[in-house]
Amino acid sequence: MTPEATDLRGLDFEQGYIAVIDKPLEWTSTDVVRKIKFALRKIGYPRIKVGHAGTLDPLATGVLLVCIGRATKMVEALQAEEKEYVADVVLGATTPSFDLEHPIDRTYPTEHITREKVVEALRSLEGERLQAPPLYSAKKIDGMRAYELARAGGTTDSVELRKAPIHIYEIELQEYALPRIRIRVRCSKGTYIRSLAGEIGEVLDSGAHLSSLRRTRSGGFTAEKAWQLEELIKNLHEIETK
């Protein structure tokens, strides 16, 4: 079950393996799981269970834990662990999804924003609190995904998004070059960094959205020791058919 193994030969995937994947840009988490599951079927695991521990948006990259075989029993525990992200946030403009999935819908002034105010705003958002998910998210509302309701014509006024408890342990300002800032965030499960970007804009009496997002750590698993997806698939193809 060692995630850092580079030689997959001799492993019994049914016994359990955690593949730490550096999720590619524009791939969904489900796309990654489907790709790995198909490769495993080709090497003799036709009914093996494969799942991921913690969804990443298509426009996000970084650590995605893919649990294989008996490791799928660990999904809930892995999802509960602390996460770390590096995000680029553009101040002075919002989008309906709080990222670049949708075009800018409103612009705001930024002349009043200083580095000191940004640091103060970030500090004010640390700690335990309730957070509403983005309108375009996978949260279920009356049996439907929020993004399905939104794409059907819903708005933040017509769709009620229930807030959930989160804990933001630390937000560090890494770069300041208005209108863009780069932040590093350590947080609990269930934290939406897209929502956090919107909150940063509100605290600064402006608007904000994500221009990039990378999960650098999930629990003890880091991006530095993650598989590139195509590298993992290549290694699986080289395994002799069972």
mmCIF file of C-alpha atoms in Angstrom:
data_model
loop_
_atom_site.group_PDB
_atom_site.id
_atom_site.type_symbol
_atom_site.label_atom_id
_atom_site.label_comp_id
_atom_site.label_asym_id
_atom_site.label_seq_id
_atom_site.Cartn_x
_atom_site.Cartn_y
_atom_site.Cartn_z
ATOM 1 C CA MET A 1 0.000 0.000 0.000
ATOM 2 C CA THR A 2 3.077 2.221 -0.121
ATOM 3 C CA PRO A 3 2.136 5.305 -2.159
ATOM 4 C CA GLU A 4 5.701 6.219 -3.071
ATOM 5 C CA ALA A 5 6.538 2.912 -4.761
ATOM 6 C CA THR A 6 7.914 3.403 -8.265
ATOM 7 C CA ASP A 7 8.007 -0.289 -9.172
ATOM 8 C CA LEU A 8 4.488 -1.694 -9.217
ATOM 9 C CA ARG A 9 5.501 -5.204 -10.233
ATOM 10 C CA GLY A 10 4.622 -7.821 -7.647
ATOM 11 C CA LEU A 11 1.879 -5.747 -6.026
ATOM 12 C CA ASP A 12 -1.518 -7.316 -5.448
ATOM 13 C CA PHE A 13 -3.770 -4.321 -6.034
ATOM 14 C CA GLU A 14 -6.758 -6.116 -4.529
ATOM 15 C CA GLN A 15 -4.931 -6.027 -1.187
ATOM 16 C CA GLY A 16 -4.845 -2.257 -1.391
ATOM 17 C CA TYR A 17 -2.787 0.547 -2.878
ATOM 18 C CA ILE A 18 -3.001 4.338 -2.562
ATOM 19 C CA ALA A 19 -1.941 6.023 -5.779
ATOM 20 C CA VAL A 20 -0.943 9.623 -5.059
ATOM 21 C CA ILE A 21 -1.685 11.385 -8.346
ATOM 22 C CA ASP A 22 -0.738 14.894 -9.444
ATOM 23 C CA LYS A 23 -4.108 15.563 -11.094
ATOM 24 C CA PRO A 24 -3.761 17.151 -14.535
ATOM 25 C CA LEU A 25 -5.434 20.440 -15.366
ATOM 26 C CA GLU A 26 -8.951 20.152 -16.825
ATOM 27 C CA TRP A 27 -9.359 16.540 -15.715
ATOM 28 C CA THR A 28 -12.157 15.737 -13.263
ATOM 29 C CA SER A 29 -11.351 13.518 -10.289
ATOM 30 C CA THR A 30 -13.725 10.935 -11.778
ATOM 31 C CA ASP A 31 -11.795 11.048 -15.070
ATOM 32 C CA VAL A 32 -8.625 10.058 -13.197
ATOM 33 C CA VAL A 33 -10.344 7.195 -11.380
ATOM 34 C CA ARG A 34 -11.865 5.926 -14.639
ATOM 35 C CA LYS A 35 -8.483 6.003 -16.415
ATOM 36 C CA ILE A 36 -6.755 4.035 -13.641
ATOM 37 C CA LYS A 37 -9.604 1.547 -13.348
ATOM 38 C CA PHE A 38 -9.483 0.866 -17.101
ATOM 39 C CA ALA A 39 -5.701 0.277 -16.942
ATOM 40 C CA LEU A 40 -6.137 -2.146 -14.028
ATOM 41 C CA ARG A 41 -8.781 -4.089 -15.924
ATOM 42 C CA LYS A 42 -6.345 -4.538 -18.805
ATOM 43 C CA ILE A 43 -3.778 -6.171 -16.501
ATOM 44 C CA GLY A 44 -6.183 -8.636 -14.941
ATOM 45 C CA TYR A 45 -8.330 -6.825 -12.365
ATOM 46 C CA PRO A 46 -11.780 -6.771 -14.031
ATOM 47 C CA ARG A 47 -13.861 -6.026 -10.923
ATOM 48 C CA ILE A 48 -11.450 -4.085 -8.722
ATOM 49 C CA LYS A 49 -12.775 -1.178 -6.673
ATOM 50 C CA VAL A 50 -11.229 2.242 -7.316
ATOM 51 C CA GLY A 51 -12.222 5.558 -5.712
ATOM 52 C CA HIS A 52 -10.763 8.923 -4.772
ATOM 53 C CA ALA A 53 -10.455 10.620 -1.390
ATOM 54 C CA GLY A 54 -11.312 14.283 -1.877
ATOM 55 C CA THR A 55 -12.554 15.877 -5.090
ATOM 56 C CA LEU A 56 -10.479 18.399 -7.017
ATOM 57 C CA ASP A 57 -12.181 20.769 -9.459
ATOM 58 C CA PRO A 58 -11.229 20.380 -13.146
ATOM 59 C CA LEU A 59 -9.336 23.695 -13.065
ATOM 60 C CA ALA A 60 -7.307 22.604 -10.016
ATOM 61 C CA THR A 61 -4.152 20.474 -10.054
ATOM 62 C CA GLY A 62 -2.191 18.609 -7.427
ATOM 63 C CA VAL A 63 -2.609 15.806 -4.928
ATOM 64 C CA LEU A 64 -5.489 13.439 -5.613
ATOM 65 C CA LEU A 65 -5.533 10.245 -3.562
ATOM 66 C CA VAL A 66 -6.831 7.324 -5.614
ATOM 67 C CA CYS A 67 -7.628 4.297 -3.449
ATOM 68 C CA ILE A 68 -7.458 0.869 -5.049
ATOM 69 C CA GLY A 69 -8.782 -2.463 -3.784
ATOM 70 C CA ARG A 70 -9.011 -2.710 -0.002
ATOM 71 C CA ALA A 71 -7.623 0.806 0.303
ATOM 72 C CA THR A 72 -11.074 2.072 -0.718
ATOM 73 C CA LYS A 73 -12.091 1.369 2.892
ATOM 74 C CA MET A 74 -9.739 4.197 3.888
ATOM 75 C CA VAL A 75 -11.436 6.878 1.768
ATOM 76 C CA GLU A 76 -13.420 8.460 4.606
ATOM 77 C CA ALA A 77 -10.417 8.612 6.943
ATOM 78 C CA LEU A 78 -8.190 10.064 4.222
ATOM 79 C CA GLN A 79 -10.783 12.697 3.324
ATOM 80 C CA ALA A 80 -10.871 13.837 6.946
ATOM 81 C CA GLU A 81 -7.183 14.798 6.994
ATOM 82 C CA GLU A 82 -5.796 18.320 6.705
ATOM 83 C CA LYS A 83 -5.255 19.759 3.226
ATOM 84 C CA GLU A 84 -2.831 22.371 1.912
ATOM 85 C CA TYR A 85 -3.298 24.503 -1.198
ATOM 86 C CA VAL A 86 -1.472 27.209 -3.107
ATOM 87 C CA ALA A 87 -3.880 29.552 -4.879
ATOM 88 C CA ASP A 88 -3.627 32.569 -7.140
ATOM 89 C CA VAL A 89 -6.433 35.033 -6.411
ATOM 90 C CA VAL A 90 -7.323 37.966 -8.659
ATOM 91 C CA LEU A 91 -8.776 40.917 -6.766
ATOM 92 C CA GLY A 92 -11.247 43.398 -8.214
ATOM 93 C CA ALA A 93 -13.415 40.984 -10.213
ATOM 94 C CA THR A 94 -15.833 38.130 -9.604
ATOM 95 C CA THR A 95 -17.166 35.213 -11.639
ATOM 96 C CA PRO A 96 -20.290 33.113 -10.936
ATOM 97 C CA SER A 97 -18.142 30.083 -10.078
ATOM 98 C CA PHE A 98 -15.412 32.048 -8.213
ATOM 99 C CA ASP A 99 -12.859 30.667 -10.694
ATOM 100 C CA LEU A 100 -12.155 30.782 -14.449
ATOM 101 C CA GLU A 101 -14.841 28.253 -15.382
ATOM 102 C CA HIS A 102 -17.071 31.273 -16.065
ATOM 103 C CA PRO A 103 -16.259 34.766 -17.364
ATOM 104 C CA ILE A 104 -16.053 37.835 -15.147
ATOM 105 C CA ASP A 105 -19.498 39.147 -14.253
ATOM 106 C CA ARG A 106 -18.623 42.178 -12.085
ATOM 107 C CA THR A 107 -15.626 44.409 -11.433
ATOM 108 C CA TYR A 108 -14.723 46.351 -8.294
ATOM 109 C CA PRO A 109 -12.204 49.013 -7.248
ATOM 110 C CA THR A 110 -8.832 47.916 -5.874
ATOM 111 C CA GLU A 111 -7.123 51.307 -5.360
ATOM 112 C CA HIS A 112 -7.779 51.173 -1.622
ATOM 113 C CA ILE A 113 -6.126 47.743 -1.172
ATOM 114 C CA THR A 114 -2.632 47.536 0.346
ATOM 115 C CA ARG A 115 -0.422 44.622 1.296
ATOM 116 C CA GLU A 116 -1.137 45.311 4.965
ATOM 117 C CA LYS A 117 -4.890 45.184 4.357
ATOM 118 C CA VAL A 118 -4.535 41.891 2.516
ATOM 119 C CA VAL A 119 -2.559 40.349 5.380
ATOM 120 C CA GLU A 120 -5.161 41.602 7.848
ATOM 121 C CA ALA A 121 -8.004 40.208 5.728
ATOM 122 C CA LEU A 122 -6.359 36.797 5.473
ATOM 123 C CA ARG A 123 -5.806 36.672 9.216
ATOM 124 C CA SER A 124 -9.468 37.494 9.852
ATOM 125 C CA LEU A 125 -10.536 34.438 7.853
ATOM 126 C CA GLU A 126 -8.490 31.944 9.872
ATOM 127 C CA GLY A 127 -10.067 29.720 12.508
ATOM 128 C CA GLU A 128 -13.278 27.714 12.831
ATOM 129 C CA ARG A 129 -16.448 28.963 11.172
ATOM 130 C CA LEU A 130 -19.244 28.149 8.750
ATOM 131 C CA GLN A 131 -18.687 28.460 5.006
ATOM 132 C CA ALA A 132 -21.167 28.337 2.107
ATOM 133 C CA PRO A 133 -20.084 26.274 -0.915
ATOM 134 C CA PRO A 134 -19.910 27.964 -4.322
ATOM 135 C CA LEU A 135 -23.116 27.969 -6.350
ATOM 136 C CA TYR A 136 -21.313 25.900 -9.003
ATOM 137 C CA SER A 137 -20.324 22.972 -6.767
ATOM 138 C CA ALA A 138 -21.160 19.297 -6.318
ATOM 139 C CA LYS A 139 -23.138 19.906 -3.117
ATOM 140 C CA LYS A 140 -26.600 18.329 -3.249
ATOM 141 C CA ILE A 141 -29.741 20.430 -2.806
ATOM 142 C CA ASP A 142 -33.032 18.521 -2.765
ATOM 143 C CA GLY A 143 -31.376 15.616 -4.549
ATOM 144 C CA MET A 144 -29.703 17.706 -7.256
ATOM 145 C CA ARG A 145 -26.142 18.961 -7.539
ATOM 146 C CA ALA A 146 -25.840 22.696 -6.947
ATOM 147 C CA TYR A 147 -24.149 23.187 -10.317
ATOM 148 C CA GLU A 148 -27.068 21.403 -12.032
ATOM 149 C CA LEU A 149 -29.521 23.834 -10.460
ATOM 150 C CA ALA A 150 -27.291 26.777 -11.342
ATOM 151 C CA ARG A 151 -26.954 25.706 -14.973
ATOM 152 C CA ALA A 152 -30.721 25.290 -15.098
ATOM 153 C CA GLY A 153 -31.085 28.988 -14.320
ATOM 154 C CA GLY A 154 -30.735 29.098 -10.544
ATOM 155 C CA THR A 155 -29.068 32.015 -8.739
ATOM 156 C CA THR A 156 -27.645 32.573 -5.299
ATOM 157 C CA ASP A 157 -31.026 34.096 -4.454
ATOM 158 C CA SER A 158 -33.101 31.134 -5.644
ATOM 159 C CA VAL A 159 -30.771 28.326 -4.514
ATOM 160 C CA GLU A 160 -30.154 27.888 -0.805
ATOM 161 C CA LEU A 161 -26.623 26.717 -0.101
ATOM 162 C CA ARG A 162 -26.301 25.311 3.396
ATOM 163 C CA LYS A 163 -23.178 26.407 5.230
ATOM 164 C CA ALA A 164 -20.876 23.755 6.654
ATOM 165 C CA PRO A 165 -18.298 23.939 9.475
ATOM 166 C CA ILE A 166 -14.692 24.338 8.349
ATOM 167 C CA HIS A 167 -11.378 25.147 10.010
ATOM 168 C CA ILE A 168 -8.741 27.253 8.291
ATOM 169 C CA TYR A 169 -5.549 26.693 10.248
ATOM 170 C CA GLU A 170 -3.347 29.146 8.366
ATOM 171 C CA ILE A 171 -3.406 31.489 5.376
ATOM 172 C CA GLU A 172 -0.007 32.807 4.284
ATOM 173 C CA LEU A 173 0.462 35.593 1.747
ATOM 174 C CA GLN A 174 3.245 34.372 -0.541
ATOM 175 C CA GLU A 175 3.104 36.974 -3.320
ATOM 176 C CA TYR A 176 1.523 40.424 -3.635
ATOM 177 C CA ALA A 177 1.281 41.963 -7.107
ATOM 178 C CA LEU A 178 -2.104 43.637 -7.473
ATOM 179 C CA PRO A 179 -4.517 42.662 -8.768
ATOM 180 C CA ARG A 180 -3.070 39.177 -8.136
ATOM 181 C CA ILE A 181 -2.068 37.649 -4.828
ATOM 182 C CA ARG A 182 -0.745 34.161 -4.120
ATOM 183 C CA ILE A 183 -1.719 32.455 -0.881
ATOM 184 C CA ARG A 184 -0.913 29.170 0.868
ATOM 185 C CA VAL A 185 -3.822 27.696 2.825
ATOM 186 C CA ARG A 186 -3.897 24.920 5.430
ATOM 187 C CA CYS A 187 -7.460 23.831 6.083
ATOM 188 C CA SER A 188 -9.871 21.106 7.099
ATOM 189 C CA LYS A 189 -11.883 18.875 4.816
ATOM 190 C CA GLY A 190 -14.871 20.522 3.204
ATOM 191 C CA THR A 191 -13.162 23.883 2.730
ATOM 192 C CA TYR A 192 -13.836 25.481 -0.645
ATOM 193 C CA ILE A 193 -10.895 27.605 -1.719
ATOM 194 C CA ARG A 194 -13.119 29.179 -4.391
ATOM 195 C CA SER A 195 -15.463 30.355 -1.646
ATOM 196 C CA LEU A 196 -12.457 31.556 0.329
ATOM 197 C CA ALA A 197 -11.391 33.689 -2.652
ATOM 198 C CA GLY A 198 -14.832 35.294 -2.710
ATOM 199 C CA GLU A 199 -14.641 35.919 1.031
ATOM 200 C CA ILE A 200 -11.253 37.597 0.650
ATOM 201 C CA GLY A 201 -12.760 39.962 -1.884
ATOM 202 C CA GLU A 202 -15.676 40.788 0.417
ATOM 203 C CA VAL A 203 -13.434 41.468 3.436
ATOM 204 C CA LEU A 204 -11.379 43.827 1.265
ATOM 205 C CA ASP A 205 -14.531 45.675 0.093
ATOM 206 C CA SER A 206 -13.861 44.447 -3.411
ATOM 207 C CA GLY A 207 -14.362 41.243 -5.387
ATOM 208 C CA ALA A 208 -12.105 38.272 -6.074
ATOM 209 C CA HIS A 209 -11.861 34.953 -7.892
ATOM 210 C CA LEU A 210 -9.356 32.114 -8.320
ATOM 211 C CA SER A 211 -7.079 32.127 -11.337
ATOM 212 C CA SER A 212 -5.259 28.921 -10.335
ATOM 213 C CA LEU A 213 -5.406 26.329 -7.566
ATOM 214 C CA ARG A 214 -3.017 23.540 -6.626
ATOM 215 C CA ARG A 215 -3.396 21.058 -3.771
ATOM 216 C CA THR A 216 0.124 20.573 -2.479
ATOM 217 C CA ARG A 217 -0.687 18.181 0.372
ATOM 218 C CA SER A 218 -3.433 15.881 1.607
ATOM 219 C CA GLY A 219 -2.650 14.510 5.049
ATOM 220 C CA GLY A 220 0.886 13.160 4.818
ATOM 221 C CA PHE A 221 0.868 12.845 1.019
ATOM 222 C CA THR A 222 2.627 15.605 -0.933
ATOM 223 C CA ALA A 223 2.748 16.713 -4.560
ATOM 224 C CA GLU A 224 6.530 16.253 -4.631
ATOM 225 C CA LYS A 225 6.081 12.480 -4.262
ATOM 226 C CA ALA A 226 3.017 12.123 -6.469
ATOM 227 C CA TRP A 227 2.707 10.147 -9.683
ATOM 228 C CA GLN A 228 2.147 11.935 -12.955
ATOM 229 C CA LEU A 229 -0.960 10.188 -14.258
ATOM 230 C CA GLU A 230 0.549 9.095 -17.566
ATOM 231 C CA GLU A 231 3.633 7.784 -15.736
ATOM 232 C CA LEU A 232 1.450 5.597 -13.516
ATOM 233 C CA ILE A 233 -0.547 4.323 -16.492
ATOM 234 C CA LYS A 234 2.680 3.501 -18.335
ATOM 235 C CA ASN A 235 3.940 1.534 -15.327
ATOM 236 C CA LEU A 236 0.648 -0.364 -15.111
ATOM 237 C CA HIS A 237 0.826 -1.264 -18.811
ATOM 238 C CA GLU A 238 4.295 -2.723 -18.273
ATOM 239 C CA ILE A 239 3.024 -5.163 -15.646
ATOM 240 C CA GLU A 240 2.668 -8.687 -16.951
ATOM 241 C CA THR A 241 -0.982 -9.755 -17.343
ATOM 242 C CA LYS A 242 -2.150 -11.780 -14.372
#
